[in-house]
Amino acid sequence: MKRGILSIVSHPDDETFGCGGTLALHSNKKIPIDVLCMTCNPETRREELISASIRLGLDHPIIFDDKNIVVNSENVMRAADIIVDRNPSVIITHAPFDYHKEHRAAYKLVKEAVEWAAHTTTYEKPCQIDRLLLMEVNSLISNPHILVDVSSTFNRKIEAMKAYTSQLSKFDWGYYERFNLKKAELRGIQGNCRYAEAFLEETVARNGPFYPVKTSRLLV
Ligand SMILES: [Zn+2]
């Protein structure tokens, strides 16, 4: 089966604001897309996430019912179990410099989970991902490594954003709508397209004898 993208986020809406256009773009190409949302608080945000996922053209998201993200062994292994089950090639998550402490906690947890998911000592069929990408939600990346042209799916991102009425209504000057539009335009200007989403790429450790694929024969 073709390996796809797993987006692991803190809250309902992070997947749309951070990488919604990219997920919709790849979903259009029949690349498997999964979203794991690690908290759902309050419960009403569940329906918003499901509605946004449909608008992005994605399957039903995986939702943990936690109120906050706690980085401990149990939660790391819960995320690792999902990684191994879905076996993605790419994971997209939060950046470690994000202003939101729950986003920073998600980054830490995902880094740990990626490591454990890759171990032959932990799983009979481990998952070694190819790429770990870090997205921007409200904190901008100063020097992105990757700009994904989402001009063809940006309208779907806009529609998915509208599902989050509980969040959009918090700010009567249209913060989320305007910020996400300007962010996509800024990245589009940098990438010579109309709209883009920016990511950092982080290398994935190969530190020990635990991984199913241990070496590369040639670099090019
Ligand atoms: Zn969030």
PDB file of C-alpha atoms and ligand atoms in Angstrom:
ATOM      1  CA  MET A   1       0.000   0.000   0.000  1.00  0.00           C
ATOM      2  CA  LYS A   2       1.174   3.498  -0.867  1.00  0.00           C
ATOM      3  CA  ARG A   3       2.605   5.338   2.145  1.00  0.00           C
ATOM      4  CA  GLY A   4       1.187   8.762   2.791  1.00  0.00           C
ATOM      5  CA  ILE A   5       1.104  11.645   5.248  1.00  0.00           C
ATOM      6  CA  LEU A   6       0.149  11.647   8.914  1.00  0.00           C
ATOM      7  CA  SER A   7      -0.468  15.035  10.498  1.00  0.00           C
ATOM      8  CA  ILE A   8      -0.240  14.978  14.307  1.00  0.00           C
ATOM      9  CA  VAL A   9      -1.645  18.112  15.918  1.00  0.00           C
ATOM     10  CA  SER A  10      -2.554  19.470  19.339  1.00  0.00           C
ATOM     11  CA  HIS A  11      -6.032  20.868  18.742  1.00  0.00           C
ATOM     12  CA  PRO A  12      -8.890  20.714  16.290  1.00  0.00           C
ATOM     13  CA  ASP A  13      -8.070  23.516  13.752  1.00  0.00           C
ATOM     14  CA  ASP A  14      -4.250  23.140  13.812  1.00  0.00           C
ATOM     15  CA  GLU A  15      -4.396  20.690  10.889  1.00  0.00           C
ATOM     16  CA  THR A  16      -6.366  23.193   8.804  1.00  0.00           C
ATOM     17  CA  PHE A  17      -4.481  26.362   9.770  1.00  0.00           C
ATOM     18  CA  GLY A  18      -1.052  24.700   9.608  1.00  0.00           C
ATOM     19  CA  CYS A  19      -1.220  22.339   6.633  1.00  0.00           C
ATOM     20  CA  GLY A  20      -4.820  22.112   5.378  1.00  0.00           C
ATOM     21  CA  GLY A  21      -3.941  23.086   1.815  1.00  0.00           C
ATOM     22  CA  THR A  22      -1.096  20.559   1.687  1.00  0.00           C
ATOM     23  CA  LEU A  23      -3.278  17.746   3.038  1.00  0.00           C
ATOM     24  CA  ALA A  24      -6.067  18.539   0.545  1.00  0.00           C
ATOM     25  CA  LEU A  25      -3.540  18.715  -2.305  1.00  0.00           C
ATOM     26  CA  HIS A  26      -2.137  15.263  -1.572  1.00  0.00           C
ATOM     27  CA  SER A  27      -5.564  13.807  -0.893  1.00  0.00           C
ATOM     28  CA  ASN A  28      -6.570  14.936  -4.399  1.00  0.00           C
ATOM     29  CA  LYS A  29      -3.671  12.835  -5.716  1.00  0.00           C
ATOM     30  CA  LYS A  30      -5.024   9.751  -3.889  1.00  0.00           C
ATOM     31  CA  ILE A  31      -2.159   9.816  -1.415  1.00  0.00           C
ATOM     32  CA  PRO A  32      -3.328   8.427   1.961  1.00  0.00           C
ATOM     33  CA  ILE A  33      -3.779  11.194   4.534  1.00  0.00           C
ATOM     34  CA  ASP A  34      -4.420  10.764   8.245  1.00  0.00           C
ATOM     35  CA  VAL A  35      -4.903  13.335  10.965  1.00  0.00           C
ATOM     36  CA  LEU A  36      -4.276  12.532  14.627  1.00  0.00           C
ATOM     37  CA  CYS A  37      -5.609  15.244  16.916  1.00  0.00           C
ATOM     38  CA  MET A  38      -4.270  14.714  20.414  1.00  0.00           C
ATOM     39  CA  THR A  39      -6.746  16.803  22.405  1.00  0.00           C
ATOM     40  CA  CYS A  40     -10.417  17.612  22.099  1.00  0.00           C
ATOM     41  CA  ASN A  41     -11.507  20.214  24.621  1.00  0.00           C
ATOM     42  CA  PRO A  42     -14.276  21.215  24.773  1.00  0.00           C
ATOM     43  CA  GLU A  43     -16.037  18.271  23.206  1.00  0.00           C
ATOM     44  CA  THR A  44     -17.934  20.520  20.773  1.00  0.00           C
ATOM     45  CA  ARG A  45     -14.735  20.966  18.769  1.00  0.00           C
ATOM     46  CA  ARG A  46     -14.956  17.320  17.690  1.00  0.00           C
ATOM     47  CA  GLU A  47     -17.774  18.096  15.253  1.00  0.00           C
ATOM     48  CA  GLU A  48     -15.843  21.056  13.896  1.00  0.00           C
ATOM     49  CA  LEU A  49     -12.807  18.869  13.241  1.00  0.00           C
ATOM     50  CA  ILE A  50     -14.883  16.222  11.488  1.00  0.00           C
ATOM     51  CA  SER A  51     -16.583  18.866   9.367  1.00  0.00           C
ATOM     52  CA  ALA A  52     -13.239  20.503   8.477  1.00  0.00           C
ATOM     53  CA  SER A  53     -11.780  17.107   7.529  1.00  0.00           C
ATOM     54  CA  ILE A  54     -14.662  16.444   5.153  1.00  0.00           C
ATOM     55  CA  ARG A  55     -14.189  19.880   3.583  1.00  0.00           C
ATOM     56  CA  LEU A  56     -10.481  19.104   3.043  1.00  0.00           C
ATOM     57  CA  GLY A  57     -11.435  15.798   1.398  1.00  0.00           C
ATOM     58  CA  LEU A  58      -9.978  13.677   4.217  1.00  0.00           C
ATOM     59  CA  ASP A  59     -11.210  10.596   6.024  1.00  0.00           C
ATOM     60  CA  HIS A  60     -12.428  10.639   9.603  1.00  0.00           C
ATOM     61  CA  PRO A  61      -9.648  11.978  11.878  1.00  0.00           C
ATOM     62  CA  ILE A  62      -8.210  10.019  14.779  1.00  0.00           C
ATOM     63  CA  ILE A  63      -9.068  11.934  17.961  1.00  0.00           C
ATOM     64  CA  PHE A  64      -7.653  11.444  21.430  1.00  0.00           C
ATOM     65  CA  ASP A  65     -10.016  12.793  24.080  1.00  0.00           C
ATOM     66  CA  ASP A  66      -7.293  14.289  26.283  1.00  0.00           C
ATOM     67  CA  LYS A  67      -7.790  17.783  27.711  1.00  0.00           C
ATOM     68  CA  ASN A  68      -4.085  18.669  27.543  1.00  0.00           C
ATOM     69  CA  ILE A  69      -0.943  17.131  26.112  1.00  0.00           C
ATOM     70  CA  VAL A  70       1.154  15.351  28.687  1.00  0.00           C
ATOM     71  CA  VAL A  71       4.507  14.075  27.443  1.00  0.00           C
ATOM     72  CA  ASN A  72       4.917  10.761  29.206  1.00  0.00           C
ATOM     73  CA  SER A  73       5.740   7.211  28.148  1.00  0.00           C
ATOM     74  CA  GLU A  74       2.143   6.128  27.877  1.00  0.00           C
ATOM     75  CA  ASN A  75       1.148   8.988  25.578  1.00  0.00           C
ATOM     76  CA  VAL A  76       4.311   8.647  23.480  1.00  0.00           C
ATOM     77  CA  MET A  77       3.497   4.981  22.881  1.00  0.00           C
ATOM     78  CA  ARG A  78      -0.140   5.787  22.081  1.00  0.00           C
ATOM     79  CA  ALA A  79       1.095   8.089  19.309  1.00  0.00           C
ATOM     80  CA  ALA A  80       3.742   5.549  18.240  1.00  0.00           C
ATOM     81  CA  ASP A  81       1.021   2.905  17.905  1.00  0.00           C
ATOM     82  CA  ILE A  82      -0.856   5.184  15.473  1.00  0.00           C
ATOM     83  CA  ILE A  83       2.335   5.862  13.485  1.00  0.00           C
ATOM     84  CA  VAL A  84       3.050   2.149  13.165  1.00  0.00           C
ATOM     85  CA  ASP A  85      -0.555   1.365  12.276  1.00  0.00           C
ATOM     86  CA  ARG A  86      -0.774   4.050   9.536  1.00  0.00           C
ATOM     87  CA  ASN A  87       2.859   3.653   8.410  1.00  0.00           C
ATOM     88  CA  PRO A  88       3.236   7.127   6.875  1.00  0.00           C
ATOM     89  CA  SER A  89       6.187   8.274   4.806  1.00  0.00           C
ATOM     90  CA  VAL A  90       5.779  11.848   6.053  1.00  0.00           C
ATOM     91  CA  ILE A  91       4.714  13.220   9.426  1.00  0.00           C
ATOM     92  CA  ILE A  92       3.688  16.856   9.775  1.00  0.00           C
ATOM     93  CA  THR A  93       3.527  18.347  13.259  1.00  0.00           C
ATOM     94  CA  HIS A  94       4.159  21.521  15.255  1.00  0.00           C
ATOM     95  CA  ALA A  95       7.451  23.421  15.539  1.00  0.00           C
ATOM     96  CA  PRO A  96       9.427  23.543  18.818  1.00  0.00           C
ATOM     97  CA  PHE A  97       9.485  27.370  18.817  1.00  0.00           C
ATOM     98  CA  ASP A  98       5.706  27.729  18.570  1.00  0.00           C
ATOM     99  CA  TYR A  99       4.257  30.293  20.981  1.00  0.00           C
ATOM    100  CA  HIS A 100       1.677  27.810  22.280  1.00  0.00           C
ATOM    101  CA  LYS A 101       2.936  25.459  24.983  1.00  0.00           C
ATOM    102  CA  GLU A 102       0.597  22.675  23.864  1.00  0.00           C
ATOM    103  CA  HIS A 103       2.082  22.896  20.368  1.00  0.00           C
ATOM    104  CA  ARG A 104       5.595  22.696  21.794  1.00  0.00           C
ATOM    105  CA  ALA A 105       4.516  19.715  23.889  1.00  0.00           C
ATOM    106  CA  ALA A 106       3.118  18.045  20.763  1.00  0.00           C
ATOM    107  CA  TYR A 107       6.468  18.492  18.990  1.00  0.00           C
ATOM    108  CA  LYS A 108       8.286  16.813  21.875  1.00  0.00           C
ATOM    109  CA  LEU A 109       5.833  13.975  22.045  1.00  0.00           C
ATOM    110  CA  VAL A 110       5.909  13.367  18.285  1.00  0.00           C
ATOM    111  CA  LYS A 111       9.724  13.356  18.179  1.00  0.00           C
ATOM    112  CA  GLU A 112       9.724  10.656  20.840  1.00  0.00           C
ATOM    113  CA  ALA A 113       6.950   8.715  19.144  1.00  0.00           C
ATOM    114  CA  VAL A 114       8.743   8.816  15.761  1.00  0.00           C
ATOM    115  CA  GLU A 115      11.809   7.345  17.436  1.00  0.00           C
ATOM    116  CA  TRP A 116       9.991   4.544  19.223  1.00  0.00           C
ATOM    117  CA  ALA A 117       7.819   3.735  16.205  1.00  0.00           C
ATOM    118  CA  ALA A 118      11.020   3.005  14.250  1.00  0.00           C
ATOM    119  CA  HIS A 119      12.456   0.459  16.672  1.00  0.00           C
ATOM    120  CA  THR A 120      12.531  -3.232  15.858  1.00  0.00           C
ATOM    121  CA  THR A 121      12.785  -3.819  19.597  1.00  0.00           C
ATOM    122  CA  THR A 122       9.393  -2.138  20.126  1.00  0.00           C
ATOM    123  CA  TYR A 123       7.400  -3.275  17.097  1.00  0.00           C
ATOM    124  CA  GLU A 124       7.467  -6.372  14.964  1.00  0.00           C
ATOM    125  CA  LYS A 125       6.852  -4.160  11.917  1.00  0.00           C
ATOM    126  CA  PRO A 126       8.215  -0.727  12.859  1.00  0.00           C
ATOM    127  CA  CYS A 127       7.616   2.430  10.847  1.00  0.00           C
ATOM    128  CA  GLN A 128      10.615   4.424   9.682  1.00  0.00           C
ATOM    129  CA  ILE A 129       9.331   7.687   8.291  1.00  0.00           C
ATOM    130  CA  ASP A 130      11.171   9.433   5.463  1.00  0.00           C
ATOM    131  CA  ARG A 131      10.426  13.029   6.376  1.00  0.00           C
ATOM    132  CA  LEU A 132       9.442  14.971   9.495  1.00  0.00           C
ATOM    133  CA  LEU A 133       7.974  18.351   8.585  1.00  0.00           C
ATOM    134  CA  LEU A 134       7.161  21.148  11.027  1.00  0.00           C
ATOM    135  CA  MET A 135       4.351  23.548  10.192  1.00  0.00           C
ATOM    136  CA  GLU A 136       3.478  27.109  11.111  1.00  0.00           C
ATOM    137  CA  VAL A 137       0.160  27.849  12.805  1.00  0.00           C
ATOM    138  CA  ASN A 138       0.372  31.257  14.491  1.00  0.00           C
ATOM    139  CA  SER A 139       4.167  31.452  14.884  1.00  0.00           C
ATOM    140  CA  LEU A 140       5.926  32.013  11.575  1.00  0.00           C
ATOM    141  CA  ILE A 141       8.986  30.060  10.452  1.00  0.00           C
ATOM    142  CA  SER A 142      11.800  32.530   9.765  1.00  0.00           C
ATOM    143  CA  ASN A 143      13.601  30.441   7.156  1.00  0.00           C
ATOM    144  CA  PRO A 144      11.372  27.697   5.689  1.00  0.00           C
ATOM    145  CA  HIS A 145      12.941  24.689   3.944  1.00  0.00           C
ATOM    146  CA  ILE A 146       9.887  23.768   1.899  1.00  0.00           C
ATOM    147  CA  LEU A 147       7.096  25.789   0.302  1.00  0.00           C
ATOM    148  CA  VAL A 148       4.163  23.734  -0.955  1.00  0.00           C
ATOM    149  CA  ASP A 149       2.098  25.377  -3.693  1.00  0.00           C
ATOM    150  CA  VAL A 150      -1.478  25.116  -2.415  1.00  0.00           C
ATOM    151  CA  SER A 151      -3.030  27.507  -4.951  1.00  0.00           C
ATOM    152  CA  SER A 152      -5.301  24.721  -6.241  1.00  0.00           C
ATOM    153  CA  THR A 153      -6.606  23.752  -2.805  1.00  0.00           C
ATOM    154  CA  PHE A 154      -6.565  27.026  -0.899  1.00  0.00           C
ATOM    155  CA  ASN A 155     -10.314  27.474  -1.401  1.00  0.00           C
ATOM    156  CA  ARG A 156     -10.826  24.153   0.398  1.00  0.00           C
ATOM    157  CA  LYS A 157      -8.668  25.375   3.262  1.00  0.00           C
ATOM    158  CA  ILE A 158     -10.867  28.497   3.488  1.00  0.00           C
ATOM    159  CA  GLU A 159     -13.981  26.322   3.572  1.00  0.00           C
ATOM    160  CA  ALA A 160     -12.450  24.043   6.226  1.00  0.00           C
ATOM    161  CA  MET A 161     -11.525  27.074   8.346  1.00  0.00           C
ATOM    162  CA  LYS A 162     -15.175  28.154   8.313  1.00  0.00           C
ATOM    163  CA  ALA A 163     -16.066  24.908  10.134  1.00  0.00           C
ATOM    164  CA  TYR A 164     -14.313  26.272  13.238  1.00  0.00           C
ATOM    165  CA  THR A 165     -17.012  28.740  14.247  1.00  0.00           C
ATOM    166  CA  SER A 166     -16.087  28.430  17.943  1.00  0.00           C
ATOM    167  CA  GLN A 167     -12.598  29.720  17.165  1.00  0.00           C
ATOM    168  CA  LEU A 168     -13.344  32.267  14.441  1.00  0.00           C
ATOM    169  CA  SER A 169     -15.964  33.958  16.609  1.00  0.00           C
ATOM    170  CA  LYS A 170     -13.390  34.659  19.338  1.00  0.00           C
ATOM    171  CA  PHE A 171     -11.974  37.596  17.390  1.00  0.00           C
ATOM    172  CA  ASP A 172     -14.316  40.047  15.722  1.00  0.00           C
ATOM    173  CA  TRP A 173     -11.616  41.544  13.498  1.00  0.00           C
ATOM    174  CA  GLY A 174     -11.286  38.279  11.572  1.00  0.00           C
ATOM    175  CA  TYR A 175      -7.917  37.291  13.020  1.00  0.00           C
ATOM    176  CA  TYR A 176      -7.761  33.688  11.796  1.00  0.00           C
ATOM    177  CA  GLU A 177      -9.197  34.376   8.357  1.00  0.00           C
ATOM    178  CA  ARG A 178      -6.950  37.365   7.695  1.00  0.00           C
ATOM    179  CA  PHE A 179      -3.839  35.832   9.225  1.00  0.00           C
ATOM    180  CA  ASN A 180      -4.138  32.628   7.226  1.00  0.00           C
ATOM    181  CA  LEU A 181      -4.833  34.505   4.001  1.00  0.00           C
ATOM    182  CA  LYS A 182      -1.839  36.789   4.455  1.00  0.00           C
ATOM    183  CA  LYS A 183       0.372  33.879   5.527  1.00  0.00           C
ATOM    184  CA  ALA A 184      -0.541  31.934   2.384  1.00  0.00           C
ATOM    185  CA  GLU A 185       0.035  35.014   0.223  1.00  0.00           C
ATOM    186  CA  LEU A 186       3.415  35.694   1.844  1.00  0.00           C
ATOM    187  CA  ARG A 187       4.539  32.111   1.263  1.00  0.00           C
ATOM    188  CA  GLY A 188       3.109  32.261  -2.239  1.00  0.00           C
ATOM    189  CA  ILE A 189       5.175  35.384  -3.021  1.00  0.00           C
ATOM    190  CA  GLN A 190       8.283  33.600  -1.734  1.00  0.00           C
ATOM    191  CA  GLY A 191       7.435  30.502  -3.779  1.00  0.00           C
ATOM    192  CA  ASN A 192       6.354  32.267  -7.002  1.00  0.00           C
ATOM    193  CA  CYS A 193       2.808  30.988  -6.818  1.00  0.00           C
ATOM    194  CA  ARG A 194      -0.489  32.382  -5.558  1.00  0.00           C
ATOM    195  CA  TYR A 195      -0.729  30.565  -2.215  1.00  0.00           C
ATOM    196  CA  ALA A 196       1.740  28.338  -0.381  1.00  0.00           C
ATOM    197  CA  GLU A 197       2.285  26.647   2.983  1.00  0.00           C
ATOM    198  CA  ALA A 198       5.730  26.661   4.591  1.00  0.00           C
ATOM    199  CA  PHE A 199       7.519  23.901   6.500  1.00  0.00           C
ATOM    200  CA  LEU A 200      10.770  23.176   8.215  1.00  0.00           C
ATOM    201  CA  GLU A 201      12.257  19.754   7.605  1.00  0.00           C
ATOM    202  CA  GLU A 202      13.902  17.989  10.489  1.00  0.00           C
ATOM    203  CA  THR A 203      16.264  15.087  10.120  1.00  0.00           C
ATOM    204  CA  VAL A 204      15.233  11.837  11.742  1.00  0.00           C
ATOM    205  CA  ALA A 205      17.767  10.103  13.960  1.00  0.00           C
ATOM    206  CA  ARG A 206      19.425   6.796  13.065  1.00  0.00           C
ATOM    207  CA  ASN A 207      21.409   6.384  16.259  1.00  0.00           C
ATOM    208  CA  GLY A 208      21.508   2.722  16.993  1.00  0.00           C
ATOM    209  CA  PRO A 209      20.990  -0.856  15.882  1.00  0.00           C
ATOM    210  CA  PHE A 210      17.226  -0.712  16.371  1.00  0.00           C
ATOM    211  CA  TYR A 211      16.060   0.319  12.885  1.00  0.00           C
ATOM    212  CA  PRO A 212      14.935  -2.000  10.094  1.00  0.00           C
ATOM    213  CA  VAL A 213      16.901   0.030   7.508  1.00  0.00           C
ATOM    214  CA  LYS A 214      20.253   0.955   8.986  1.00  0.00           C
ATOM    215  CA  THR A 215      22.402   2.249   6.118  1.00  0.00           C
ATOM    216  CA  SER A 216      22.330   3.979   2.760  1.00  0.00           C
ATOM    217  CA  ARG A 217      24.605   2.552   0.065  1.00  0.00           C
ATOM    218  CA  LEU A 218      24.939   5.734  -1.973  1.00  0.00           C
ATOM    219  CA  LEU A 219      24.122   9.338  -1.263  1.00  0.00           C
ATOM    220  CA  VAL A 220      23.137  10.257  -4.836  1.00  0.00           C
TER     221      VAL A 220
HETATM  222 ZN    ZN B   1      -3.466  24.534  18.488  1.00  0.00          ZN
END
